[in-house]
């Protein structure tokens, strides 16, 4: 039985701590057989503040360090991955960027939402809302909570259907600061699960939510049930931004997976390919 954490950040994205080597040691100490570095791809999304991505000129350094650590620590399988933001208008550029390194897989994420009616989400737009940014939480006052979720899931489906990602990251991220859906989103959940199944992507049980105000794994139990119903597979990811967070909350993730009816977890098999293992 493999214990794997597929969502781990590094100091190179400016908002994490500990060296990459410390992170590998923490993974070993946590008893992991496998880990995947998945830092933020240097995609040029402009922000008002500092970027949350690896700097473009530091990306080769990131790749080299993962490959070096893979050789230096043969006792743990170390995968090279990135977490990439999805924008409907960025696919050619994204495809190009993803081809620049021998990536084992890509975590597809949505962190930004197009604002206002008829305003398309745009990689160069400064008006897009960083829905999980602590500085941008005031925007909720202008938004209908459930409409935010509907739009978020729409972006997620487009991301899954793009074919560029194998793992879908924190699929109900808008709840991070405690804004949970209010109405019944059952149909929206089912649509999203159907789309993910068709696209052949895996959903991560992202335990970072346990450490945020929402105090809940992404996805929520109801949403995870919808994925289970459609047969969408799962992986585990801590979204660690510090060595101490590697594999954190994985016992809770296993409990959640079982309660939704999962008996298997997916692990990395080959570049871009995940396959089933029995849940520990
Ligand atoms: Zn993320
Ligand atoms: Zn992340």
XYZ file of C-alpha atoms and ligand atoms in Angstrom:
282
model
C 0.000 0.000 0.000
C 1.421 3.302 -1.125
C 1.165 6.454 0.951
C 1.487 9.465 -1.309
C 1.089 13.236 -1.112
C 0.674 14.815 -4.543
C 0.218 18.489 -3.672
C 3.273 20.173 -2.128
C 4.605 23.727 -2.494
C 8.103 25.169 -2.102
C 9.818 28.393 -1.053
C 10.115 29.332 -4.729
C 6.489 30.496 -4.834
C 7.163 33.198 -2.196
C 4.497 32.141 0.314
C 5.849 28.808 1.595
C 8.637 27.980 4.017
C 11.380 25.391 4.512
C 13.847 24.181 1.888
C 12.768 21.581 -0.634
C 15.194 19.164 0.996
C 13.550 19.762 4.419
C 10.242 18.950 2.750
C 11.576 15.624 1.473
C 12.868 14.801 4.965
C 9.458 15.671 6.403
C 7.808 13.357 3.871
C 10.123 10.531 4.925
C 9.405 11.244 8.589
C 5.665 11.104 7.804
C 6.164 7.620 6.374
C 5.340 8.510 2.763
C 6.373 6.186 -0.070
C 5.793 8.873 -2.627
C 5.536 12.647 -2.888
C 4.967 15.120 -5.669
C 6.247 18.681 -5.724
C 3.507 20.721 -7.375
C 4.498 24.342 -7.026
C 2.712 27.133 -8.890
C 3.653 27.247 -12.552
C 5.108 30.633 -13.543
C 2.111 31.683 -15.527
C 2.063 35.454 -15.871
C -1.117 36.262 -13.974
C -0.797 39.873 -12.857
C -1.692 40.568 -9.217
C -1.774 43.808 -7.343
C 0.580 42.334 -4.742
C 3.495 39.932 -5.125
C 3.087 36.925 -7.397
C 2.180 33.565 -5.866
C 3.920 31.757 -8.687
C 7.493 30.591 -9.186
C 9.379 33.353 -10.998
C 9.835 32.410 -14.665
C 13.633 32.590 -14.376
C 13.544 30.329 -11.305
C 11.477 27.592 -12.938
C 14.555 25.705 -14.268
C 15.976 25.842 -10.737
C 12.778 24.248 -9.393
C 12.900 21.472 -11.969
C 16.612 20.801 -11.359
C 16.164 20.670 -7.583
C 13.310 18.148 -7.805
C 15.396 15.963 -10.120
C 18.423 16.266 -7.806
C 16.379 15.311 -4.732
C 14.890 12.358 -6.624
C 18.438 11.001 -7.055
C 19.576 11.922 -3.540
C 16.598 10.232 -1.808
C 15.935 6.948 -3.620
C 14.007 5.675 -0.565
C 11.028 7.840 -1.592
C 9.527 8.303 -5.053
C 9.687 12.015 -5.841
C 7.479 13.261 -8.671
C 7.941 16.475 -10.608
C 4.662 18.312 -11.044
C 3.165 21.792 -11.076
C -0.088 23.359 -9.990
C -1.296 25.342 -12.975
C -3.985 28.009 -13.107
C -6.629 27.564 -15.727
C -7.857 30.428 -17.888
C -10.108 29.737 -20.856
C -8.029 32.043 -23.039
C -4.614 30.719 -22.088
C -4.561 27.172 -23.395
C -1.941 27.506 -26.168
C 0.437 29.366 -23.837
C -0.236 26.925 -20.999
C 0.358 23.928 -23.234
C 3.665 25.474 -24.287
C 4.748 26.092 -20.681
C 3.797 22.594 -19.553
C 5.931 21.091 -22.314
C 9.072 22.809 -21.023
C 9.824 20.278 -18.268
C 9.499 16.486 -17.902
C 6.421 16.764 -15.674
C 4.972 13.622 -14.117
C 1.522 15.210 -13.784
C -0.232 18.567 -13.554
C -2.645 19.753 -10.870
C -5.294 21.949 -12.479
C -6.599 24.764 -10.306
C -8.945 27.694 -10.387
C -7.993 30.584 -8.085
C -9.542 33.445 -10.083
C -13.067 34.243 -11.138
C -14.253 36.637 -13.816
C -16.087 39.539 -12.182
C -19.407 40.997 -13.173
C -21.954 39.959 -15.813
C -20.522 39.226 -19.242
C -16.952 39.736 -18.113
C -14.928 36.845 -19.429
C -12.155 35.523 -17.266
C -8.922 36.606 -18.855
C -5.331 35.756 -17.976
C -4.299 39.381 -18.438
C -7.277 40.900 -16.660
C -6.530 42.743 -13.443
C -10.235 42.637 -12.593
C -10.396 38.908 -11.990
C -11.139 38.026 -8.392
C -8.584 35.984 -6.451
C -11.314 34.080 -4.620
C -8.915 32.508 -2.067
C -6.801 35.609 -1.539
C -7.061 36.904 2.059
C -6.860 40.495 0.776
C -9.802 40.026 -1.595
C -12.403 38.565 0.764
C -14.332 41.857 0.841
C -15.598 41.029 -2.645
C -18.080 38.531 -1.175
C -20.201 41.529 -0.143
C -20.842 42.201 -3.863
C -21.496 38.577 -4.802
C -24.242 36.001 -4.503
C -22.535 33.060 -2.773
C -24.183 30.299 -4.791
C -23.528 32.111 -8.078
C -19.860 32.196 -7.133
C -19.920 28.401 -6.741
C -21.775 27.898 -10.008
C -19.184 29.999 -11.821
C -16.339 28.232 -10.004
C -17.582 24.779 -11.010
C -18.065 25.995 -14.583
C -14.390 27.005 -14.688
C -13.440 23.675 -13.117
C -15.306 21.731 -15.793
C -13.643 23.752 -18.553
C -10.284 23.051 -16.905
C -10.946 19.310 -16.675
C -12.163 19.180 -20.265
C -9.046 21.008 -21.520
C -7.124 17.749 -21.220
C -4.108 19.546 -19.742
C -4.549 18.321 -16.158
C -4.619 14.921 -14.498
C -5.499 16.018 -10.950
C -8.147 18.642 -10.150
C -7.074 20.786 -7.192
C -9.201 21.981 -4.254
C -12.418 21.716 -6.246
C -14.579 23.803 -3.887
C -12.011 26.449 -2.957
C -14.482 29.349 -2.515
C -15.348 27.930 0.940
C -11.800 28.577 2.233
C -12.800 31.497 4.459
C -16.134 29.996 5.513
C -18.418 30.972 2.610
C -20.298 27.702 2.158
C -23.016 27.153 -0.464
C -26.448 28.226 0.804
C -28.890 26.597 -1.595
C -29.093 23.154 -3.154
C -26.237 22.649 -5.618
C -26.929 18.939 -6.198
C -27.396 19.359 -9.955
C -24.251 21.447 -10.236
C -22.301 18.754 -8.341
C -23.644 16.035 -10.619
C -22.788 18.009 -13.767
C -19.269 18.595 -12.510
C -18.761 14.959 -11.559
C -20.032 13.836 -14.964
C -17.672 16.223 -16.701
C -14.698 15.037 -14.627
C -15.526 11.398 -15.314
C -15.727 12.046 -19.032
C -12.457 13.988 -18.982
C -10.712 11.153 -17.133
C -9.325 13.361 -14.364
C -8.702 12.505 -10.722
C -10.023 14.637 -7.837
C -7.720 15.380 -4.941
C -8.809 15.211 -1.335
C -7.008 18.401 -0.366
C -6.497 18.532 3.397
C -5.386 22.192 3.495
C -9.021 23.100 4.075
C -8.739 21.577 7.552
C -6.168 24.274 8.357
C -8.321 27.132 6.988
C -11.389 28.875 8.356
C -13.731 26.420 6.593
C -12.187 23.576 8.683
C -13.135 21.074 6.018
C -11.329 19.043 3.364
C -11.868 20.044 -0.293
C -14.225 18.679 -1.608
C -17.099 18.748 0.874
C -18.737 15.389 1.786
C -21.739 16.115 -0.473
C -19.600 16.992 -3.465
C -17.333 13.982 -2.899
C -20.413 11.718 -2.887
C -21.310 13.084 -6.326
C -17.811 12.215 -7.570
C -18.144 8.741 -6.081
C -21.501 8.226 -7.779
C -19.903 8.997 -11.151
C -16.820 6.889 -10.406
C -14.346 9.781 -10.398
C -11.110 8.575 -8.729
C -9.315 10.337 -5.865
C -5.776 11.169 -4.735
C -4.580 12.716 -1.484
C -2.826 16.096 -1.328
C -1.862 18.221 1.668
C -1.259 21.459 -0.295
C 1.642 21.855 2.174
C 3.262 25.277 2.292
C 5.699 24.134 5.021
C 7.496 20.827 5.725
C 5.371 20.258 8.847
C 2.204 20.202 6.719
C 3.261 17.328 4.445
C 0.701 14.470 4.669
C -1.162 16.410 7.358
C -4.809 15.403 7.755
C -4.489 12.220 5.687
C -6.206 10.098 8.346
C -9.206 12.417 8.136
C -9.035 12.204 4.337
C -9.170 8.403 4.487
C -12.205 8.568 6.784
C -13.928 11.020 4.420
C -13.101 8.850 1.386
C -14.563 5.762 3.046
C -17.691 7.560 4.198
C -18.304 8.598 0.588
C -17.971 4.956 -0.458
C -14.420 4.938 -1.828
C -12.344 1.796 -1.341
C -9.534 2.816 -3.655
C -7.176 5.753 -3.989
C -5.304 6.557 -7.197
C -1.515 6.733 -7.318
C 0.923 7.791 -10.003
C 1.729 5.006 -12.485
C 3.449 6.727 -15.435
C 3.735 10.287 -16.784
C 0.203 11.639 -16.894
C -1.298 8.355 -15.702
C -2.829 7.511 -12.308
C -4.180 4.086 -11.359
C -6.019 2.464 -8.442
C -4.653 1.021 -5.188
C -6.583 -0.266 -2.210
C -7.270 2.474 0.359
C -5.023 1.841 3.381
Zn -4.107 26.178 -5.211
Zn -1.553 24.417 -3.941
